Amino acid sequence: MTRPSSVLALLALLLPLVGCKARPVAAAPIRVAYLQNDLHHLPLWVAIEEGFFREEGLDVQVAGVFRSGAELVSAFHAGDLDVAYVGQAPVTVAVARGAADLKVLALVNAGGSAIVVRADSPIRSVGELRGRTIAIPGIGSVQDLLVRKALRAAGIDEASAKVIVLRVPEMESALRSAEIDAFIAWEPHPTRARSSGAGRTLLPSHRIWPGHPCCVLVAANRFLEGRRDAADGVIRAHRRAVAFIRKHPERAGAIAVRYTGFDPAVVREAMAEVTYEDQLSRADEEEVVRSLASIGYIEKVDPARFVDSLLITPRGGAPNR
C-alpha cells in the first residue's frame, strides 16, 4: 500500500515536469535592419508600430540601423541579421559576388530618389554635370546605378564626372558649402534640401528610370532554411504594412516622423515621391542585373537564371511578376 506521504512526494517531483512540458518555448527573436532615415523603409516601421509582426506571432527586433546598403549586407555576411530592408542593387551585387547568401522576399518601393543641385546653381540639366562633383551613398547602391544611367543618357562619359561616396546625412551640408555640385539620395533627404533652401531637384529618379525598383525585403538563406514559417509571417506583415500606408497615409506619416525625426511637412511631401509596392517585377530585376553588369560591378550572367536563384515565391502568396 502506497503511503500518502509517498504519493505527495511523487506529485511534487512530477508537477514541475508537467509544467515545463506545457509551457511554450519562445522562438528566437528575428533580427532585422534598415537604413538610417530612409523613408523607403516605412513599411518596416509601420509593421513594428502597428503590431503586424506581433500578430503573426513574431518577435522582431531591430539589430542594426546602417548608413549604406554595403554596410548592411556586410552584417548579413557576418551572420548578424536574419532579414532586412535594403536597396535592390547592393543585394544583387553581394549575391553575384558571393559576398552574402540572400533571397529577395518582396519589393518595398519604387522611385523615391532624386538628383539635387544647389538652389542657386546654374546647372539646369544632367548634361551640365560634366566635370562636376556628384555625391552618392555608396558604390553599387541603387542611387549609384541611377546617376550613372542618367549620365549615360545625357551622353556624359562617367570619367568626365567626379562621382564620390558621401554619407547621406552629410550631403545637404556639403552641397550648401559647395564641396559638391550635386547629390543623389533617398527620400526624405532631397525634399529636406529643397525645404531648407539648400537645394533644388534637378531630376527625380522616376524620370531616370520610370517605375524603377528600389528597396527590397531580403532574408538570409540560413534563416529561410531553418524558419520558413517565420519568414512567411514576415512577408505577410510587410504586405499588410504596404496596404496600411496606402490606406492611412497620415498615420503612416506620423510613424515616419518618429523614426526619422524630420519635420512633418517634409515627410508628407517626401512620401508623395515614393511608391510603396510589395510585388517585385522579374523584368525589373533582370534590368538591374544587366545594368550592374554593364557598369562592371558584377560579371555578365544570364539575367533570367540569376533572378531565378535570387527571388523567392512566398508559399500561399502571389508570385513575383
CSV table of C-alpha atoms in Angstrom, one decimal:
chain,number,residue,atom,x,y,z
A,1,MET,CA,0.0,0.0,0.0
A,2,THR,CA,1.4,3.3,-1.0
A,3,ARG,CA,1.7,5.8,1.8
A,4,PRO,CA,0.0,9.3,1.3
A,5,SER,CA,3.4,10.9,2.0
A,6,SER,CA,4.9,8.9,-0.8
A,7,VAL,CA,2.2,10.0,-3.2
A,8,LEU,CA,2.6,13.6,-2.3
A,9,ALA,CA,6.4,13.3,-2.7
A,10,LEU,CA,5.9,11.8,-6.2
A,11,LEU,CA,3.5,14.5,-7.2
A,12,ALA,CA,5.9,17.1,-6.0
A,13,LEU,CA,8.5,15.7,-8.4
A,14,LEU,CA,6.2,15.3,-11.4
A,15,LEU,CA,4.3,18.6,-11.3
A,16,PRO,CA,7.3,20.8,-12.3
A,17,LEU,CA,8.0,18.4,-15.2
A,18,VAL,CA,4.4,18.6,-16.4
A,19,GLY,CA,4.5,22.4,-16.1
A,20,CYS,CA,7.7,22.6,-18.1
A,21,LYS,CA,6.3,20.4,-20.9
A,22,ALA,CA,3.1,22.6,-21.2
A,23,ARG,CA,5.0,25.9,-21.2
A,24,PRO,CA,5.6,27.0,-24.9
A,25,VAL,CA,9.2,27.6,-25.8
A,26,ALA,CA,9.6,31.1,-27.2
A,27,ALA,CA,11.1,31.3,-30.7
A,28,ALA,CA,14.4,33.2,-31.1
A,29,PRO,CA,13.9,36.9,-32.0
A,30,ILE,CA,14.1,37.8,-35.7
A,31,ARG,CA,16.9,40.2,-36.2
A,32,VAL,CA,16.0,43.0,-38.7
A,33,ALA,CA,17.9,46.0,-40.0
A,34,TYR,CA,17.2,49.0,-42.2
A,35,LEU,CA,19.0,52.2,-43.5
A,36,GLN,CA,19.2,55.3,-41.4
A,37,ASN,CA,16.4,57.9,-42.1
A,38,ASP,CA,15.4,56.1,-45.3
A,39,LEU,CA,11.7,56.8,-45.9
A,40,HIS,CA,11.6,53.9,-48.3
A,41,HIS,CA,11.7,51.6,-45.3
A,42,LEU,CA,8.5,53.0,-43.8
A,43,PRO,CA,6.7,49.6,-44.2
A,44,LEU,CA,9.0,48.1,-41.6
A,45,TRP,CA,8.3,50.9,-39.1
A,46,VAL,CA,4.6,50.6,-39.7
A,47,ALA,CA,4.7,46.8,-39.2
A,48,ILE,CA,6.5,47.3,-35.9
A,49,GLU,CA,4.4,50.2,-34.6
A,50,GLU,CA,1.0,48.7,-35.7
A,51,GLY,CA,1.8,45.3,-34.3
A,52,PHE,CA,1.7,43.4,-37.6
A,53,PHE,CA,4.7,41.3,-36.7
A,54,ARG,CA,3.4,40.6,-33.2
A,55,GLU,CA,0.0,39.5,-34.7
A,56,GLU,CA,2.0,36.9,-36.8
A,57,GLY,CA,3.4,35.6,-33.5
A,58,LEU,CA,6.9,37.0,-34.3
A,59,ASP,CA,9.4,38.7,-32.1
A,60,VAL,CA,11.1,41.1,-34.5
A,61,GLN,CA,13.9,43.1,-33.0
A,62,VAL,CA,15.9,45.9,-34.7
A,63,ALA,CA,19.5,44.6,-34.8
A,64,GLY,CA,21.0,47.5,-36.7
A,65,VAL,CA,20.5,50.8,-38.4
A,66,PHE,CA,23.0,51.3,-41.2
A,67,ARG,CA,24.2,54.2,-43.3
A,68,SER,CA,24.6,52.3,-46.6
A,69,GLY,CA,23.5,49.1,-48.3
A,70,ALA,CA,27.0,47.9,-48.4
A,71,GLU,CA,27.4,48.1,-44.6
A,72,LEU,CA,24.1,46.3,-44.1
A,73,VAL,CA,25.0,43.5,-46.5
A,74,SER,CA,28.3,43.0,-44.6
A,75,ALA,CA,26.3,42.4,-41.4
A,76,PHE,CA,24.5,39.6,-43.2
A,77,HIS,CA,27.9,38.1,-44.2
A,78,ALA,CA,28.9,38.3,-40.5
A,79,GLY,CA,25.8,36.3,-39.5
A,80,ASP,CA,24.3,39.3,-37.5
A,81,LEU,CA,21.0,39.6,-39.4
A,82,ASP,CA,18.0,37.5,-40.4
A,83,VAL,CA,16.0,39.9,-42.5
A,84,ALA,CA,16.4,43.5,-43.7
A,85,TYR,CA,15.1,46.3,-45.8
A,86,VAL,CA,17.8,47.4,-48.2
A,87,GLY,CA,18.5,48.5,-51.8
A,88,GLN,CA,18.0,46.0,-54.5
A,89,ALA,CA,21.2,46.9,-56.3
A,90,PRO,CA,23.6,46.2,-53.4
A,91,VAL,CA,21.8,42.9,-52.7
A,92,THR,CA,22.3,41.9,-56.3
A,93,VAL,CA,26.0,42.9,-56.2
A,94,ALA,CA,26.6,41.0,-53.0
A,95,VAL,CA,24.9,37.8,-54.2
A,96,ALA,CA,26.6,37.9,-57.6
A,97,ARG,CA,30.0,38.3,-55.9
A,98,GLY,CA,29.3,35.6,-53.3
A,99,ALA,CA,29.6,38.1,-50.5
A,100,ALA,CA,26.2,37.2,-49.0
A,101,ASP,CA,23.7,34.3,-49.3
A,102,LEU,CA,20.4,36.1,-49.6
A,103,LYS,CA,16.9,35.7,-51.1
A,104,VAL,CA,14.6,38.6,-52.0
A,105,LEU,CA,11.2,38.1,-50.4
A,106,ALA,CA,9.3,41.2,-51.7
A,107,LEU,CA,9.6,44.6,-53.2
A,108,VAL,CA,9.4,47.6,-50.8
A,109,ASN,CA,9.2,50.6,-53.0
A,110,ALA,CA,9.7,52.1,-56.5
A,111,GLY,CA,11.1,55.5,-57.2
A,112,GLY,CA,11.8,57.8,-54.3
A,113,SER,CA,15.3,59.2,-55.0
A,114,ALA,CA,16.4,62.4,-56.8
A,115,ILE,CA,19.5,64.2,-58.1
A,116,VAL,CA,19.8,67.6,-56.2
A,117,VAL,CA,21.9,70.6,-57.0
A,118,ARG,CA,22.3,73.9,-55.0
A,119,ALA,CA,19.3,76.1,-55.1
A,120,ASP,CA,21.4,78.9,-56.8
A,121,SER,CA,23.2,76.5,-59.1
A,122,PRO,CA,23.3,77.4,-62.8
A,123,ILE,CA,23.0,73.7,-63.6
A,124,ARG,CA,19.7,73.0,-65.3
A,125,SER,CA,20.2,69.6,-66.9
A,126,VAL,CA,22.1,66.4,-66.3
A,127,GLY,CA,24.3,67.2,-69.3
A,128,GLU,CA,25.7,70.2,-67.4
A,129,LEU,CA,27.1,67.8,-64.7
A,130,ARG,CA,30.2,67.1,-66.9
A,131,GLY,CA,33.3,67.8,-64.8
A,132,ARG,CA,31.2,68.3,-61.7
A,133,THR,CA,31.4,66.5,-58.3
A,134,ILE,CA,28.4,64.3,-57.6
A,135,ALA,CA,27.9,62.5,-54.3
A,136,ILE,CA,26.3,59.0,-54.0
A,137,PRO,CA,25.5,57.0,-50.9
A,138,GLY,CA,27.8,54.1,-51.9
A,139,ILE,CA,29.3,52.2,-54.8
A,140,GLY,CA,26.8,49.7,-56.1
A,141,SER,CA,23.9,51.4,-54.5
A,142,VAL,CA,20.6,52.0,-56.2
A,143,GLN,CA,21.4,55.7,-56.4
A,144,ASP,CA,24.8,54.9,-57.9
A,145,LEU,CA,23.1,52.9,-60.6
A,146,LEU,CA,20.6,55.7,-61.3
A,147,VAL,CA,23.1,58.5,-61.5
A,148,ARG,CA,25.3,56.5,-63.9
A,149,LYS,CA,22.2,55.8,-66.1
A,150,ALA,CA,21.4,59.5,-66.1
A,151,LEU,CA,24.9,60.4,-67.1
A,152,ARG,CA,25.0,57.9,-69.9
A,153,ALA,CA,21.6,59.1,-71.2
A,154,ALA,CA,23.0,62.6,-71.3
A,155,GLY,CA,26.0,61.4,-73.3
A,156,ILE,CA,28.5,62.0,-70.4
A,157,ASP,CA,31.4,59.6,-70.1
A,158,GLU,CA,31.5,58.6,-66.4
A,159,ALA,CA,35.1,59.6,-66.3
A,160,SER,CA,34.0,63.2,-67.1
A,161,ALA,CA,32.1,63.5,-63.9
A,162,LYS,CA,33.6,63.1,-60.4
A,163,VAL,CA,31.4,60.6,-58.5
A,164,ILE,CA,32.3,60.4,-54.8
A,165,VAL,CA,30.8,58.5,-51.9
A,166,LEU,CA,29.4,60.5,-49.0
A,167,ARG,CA,27.1,59.6,-46.2
A,168,VAL,CA,23.6,60.7,-46.9
A,169,PRO,CA,23.1,62.8,-43.7
A,170,GLU,CA,26.2,64.8,-44.8
A,171,MET,CA,25.1,65.6,-48.3
A,172,GLU,CA,23.0,68.6,-47.7
A,173,SER,CA,25.7,70.5,-45.8
A,174,ALA,CA,28.3,69.5,-48.4
A,175,LEU,CA,26.0,70.9,-51.1
A,176,ARG,CA,25.4,74.1,-49.2
A,177,SER,CA,29.1,74.7,-48.7
A,178,ALA,CA,29.9,73.9,-52.4
A,179,GLU,CA,32.0,70.9,-51.5
A,180,ILE,CA,29.9,69.1,-54.0
A,181,ASP,CA,27.9,70.2,-57.0
A,182,ALA,CA,25.1,67.7,-56.8
A,183,PHE,CA,24.0,64.6,-54.8
A,184,ILE,CA,21.6,61.8,-55.3
A,185,ALA,CA,19.9,60.3,-52.2
A,186,TRP,CA,16.8,58.6,-51.0
A,187,GLU,CA,13.8,60.5,-49.6
A,188,PRO,CA,13.3,62.5,-47.4
A,189,HIS,CA,16.8,64.0,-47.9
A,190,PRO,CA,16.1,65.6,-51.4
A,191,THR,CA,12.8,67.1,-50.0
A,192,ARG,CA,14.5,68.4,-46.9
A,193,ALA,CA,17.3,70.0,-49.0
A,194,ARG,CA,14.6,71.8,-51.0
A,195,SER,CA,12.7,72.8,-47.9
A,196,SER,CA,15.7,74.2,-46.2
A,197,GLY,CA,16.6,76.3,-49.3
A,198,ALA,CA,19.9,74.5,-49.8
A,199,GLY,CA,18.9,72.5,-52.9
A,200,ARG,CA,16.8,72.2,-55.9
A,201,THR,CA,15.7,68.9,-57.6
A,202,LEU,CA,17.5,68.5,-60.9
A,203,LEU,CA,15.9,65.2,-61.8
A,204,PRO,CA,13.7,62.8,-59.8
A,205,SER,CA,14.6,59.2,-60.2
A,206,HIS,CA,11.3,58.2,-61.8
A,207,ARG,CA,12.4,60.3,-64.8
A,208,ILE,CA,15.7,58.5,-65.0
A,209,TRP,CA,14.0,55.1,-64.9
A,210,PRO,CA,10.2,55.2,-64.8
A,211,GLY,CA,8.8,52.9,-62.1
A,212,HIS,CA,12.3,51.7,-61.2
A,213,PRO,CA,12.6,49.2,-58.3
A,214,CYS,CA,14.5,50.5,-55.3
A,215,CYS,CA,14.4,48.7,-51.9
A,216,VAL,CA,13.6,45.1,-51.2
A,217,LEU,CA,12.9,42.9,-48.2
A,218,VAL,CA,15.6,40.2,-48.0
A,219,ALA,CA,16.4,37.3,-45.8
A,220,ALA,CA,19.5,35.2,-45.1
A,221,ASN,CA,19.2,31.7,-46.7
A,222,ARG,CA,20.1,30.1,-43.4
A,223,PHE,CA,17.1,31.8,-41.8
A,224,LEU,CA,14.8,30.7,-44.6
A,225,GLU,CA,16.0,27.1,-44.3
A,226,GLY,CA,15.5,27.0,-40.5
A,227,ARG,CA,12.5,29.2,-40.1
A,228,ARG,CA,10.5,29.3,-43.3
A,229,ASP,CA,7.2,29.7,-41.5
A,230,ALA,CA,8.5,32.8,-39.7
A,231,ALA,CA,9.8,34.2,-43.0
A,232,ASP,CA,6.3,33.8,-44.4
A,233,GLY,CA,4.9,35.7,-41.4
A,234,VAL,CA,7.4,38.5,-42.1
A,235,ILE,CA,6.2,38.7,-45.7
A,236,ARG,CA,2.6,38.8,-44.6
A,237,ALA,CA,3.3,41.6,-42.1
A,238,HIS,CA,5.2,43.5,-44.8
A,239,ARG,CA,2.3,43.3,-47.2
A,240,ARG,CA,-0.1,44.5,-44.5
A,241,ALA,CA,2.2,47.5,-43.8
A,242,VAL,CA,2.3,48.5,-47.5
A,243,ALA,CA,-1.5,48.3,-47.7
A,244,PHE,CA,-1.7,50.3,-44.5
A,245,ILE,CA,0.5,53.1,-45.9
A,246,ARG,CA,-1.8,53.4,-48.9
A,247,LYS,CA,-5.0,53.4,-46.9
A,248,HIS,CA,-3.7,55.6,-43.9
A,249,PRO,CA,-1.0,57.9,-45.2
A,250,GLU,CA,-1.4,60.4,-42.4
A,251,ARG,CA,-1.0,57.7,-39.7
A,252,ALA,CA,1.9,56.2,-41.6
A,253,GLY,CA,3.4,59.7,-41.9
A,254,ALA,CA,3.3,60.2,-38.2
A,255,ILE,CA,5.3,57.0,-37.8
A,256,ALA,CA,7.8,58.2,-40.3
A,257,VAL,CA,8.3,61.4,-38.4
A,258,ARG,CA,9.0,59.4,-35.2
A,259,TYR,CA,11.6,57.2,-36.9
A,260,THR,CA,13.4,60.0,-39.0
A,261,GLY,CA,13.0,63.0,-36.7
A,262,PHE,CA,12.2,65.1,-39.8
A,263,ASP,CA,9.7,67.9,-40.0
A,264,PRO,CA,6.1,66.5,-40.6
A,265,ALA,CA,5.7,68.8,-43.6
A,266,VAL,CA,8.9,67.5,-45.2
A,267,VAL,CA,7.9,63.9,-44.5
A,268,ARG,CA,4.4,64.5,-46.0
A,269,GLU,CA,5.9,66.0,-49.2
A,270,ALA,CA,8.6,63.3,-49.4
A,271,MET,CA,6.1,60.4,-49.1
A,272,ALA,CA,4.4,61.7,-52.3
A,273,GLU,CA,7.7,60.9,-54.1
A,274,VAL,CA,7.7,57.2,-53.0
A,275,THR,CA,5.6,54.4,-54.4
A,276,TYR,CA,5.2,51.6,-51.9
A,277,GLU,CA,4.9,48.2,-53.5
A,278,ASP,CA,5.3,44.6,-52.4
A,279,GLN,CA,5.3,42.7,-55.7
A,280,LEU,CA,8.7,42.6,-57.4
A,281,SER,CA,8.9,42.6,-61.2
A,282,ARG,CA,11.2,39.9,-62.6
A,283,ALA,CA,11.7,42.1,-65.7
A,284,ASP,CA,12.9,45.0,-63.5
A,285,GLU,CA,15.3,42.7,-61.5
A,286,GLU,CA,16.7,41.4,-64.8
A,287,GLU,CA,17.3,45.0,-65.9
A,288,VAL,CA,19.1,45.7,-62.6
A,289,VAL,CA,21.4,42.7,-63.3
A,290,ARG,CA,22.1,43.9,-66.9
A,291,SER,CA,22.8,47.4,-65.8
A,292,LEU,CA,25.2,46.4,-63.0
A,293,ALA,CA,27.0,44.1,-65.4
A,294,SER,CA,27.3,46.9,-68.0
A,295,ILE,CA,29.0,49.1,-65.4
A,296,GLY,CA,31.3,46.3,-64.4
A,297,TYR,CA,30.1,45.8,-60.9
A,298,ILE,CA,29.2,42.2,-61.5
A,299,GLU,CA,30.3,39.7,-64.1
A,300,LYS,CA,28.0,39.2,-67.1
A,301,VAL,CA,25.5,36.4,-66.3
A,302,ASP,CA,22.2,35.1,-67.7
A,303,PRO,CA,19.8,37.6,-66.1
A,304,ALA,CA,16.8,35.2,-66.1
A,305,ARG,CA,18.8,32.4,-64.4
A,306,PHE,CA,20.3,34.8,-61.9
A,307,VAL,CA,16.9,36.1,-61.0
A,308,ASP,CA,15.6,32.6,-60.6
A,309,SER,CA,18.2,32.0,-57.9
A,310,LEU,CA,17.6,35.3,-56.2
A,311,LEU,CA,13.8,35.5,-55.8
A,312,ILE,CA,11.6,33.5,-53.6
A,313,THR,CA,7.9,32.9,-54.1
A,314,PRO,CA,6.1,33.1,-50.8
A,315,ARG,CA,4.1,29.9,-50.0
A,316,GLY,CA,0.4,30.7,-50.4
A,317,GLY,CA,1.2,34.2,-51.7
A,318,ALA,CA,1.2,35.8,-55.1
A,319,PRO,CA,4.3,35.1,-57.1
A,320,ASN,CA,6.6,37.9,-58.2
A,321,ARG,CA,5.6,39.2,-61.6
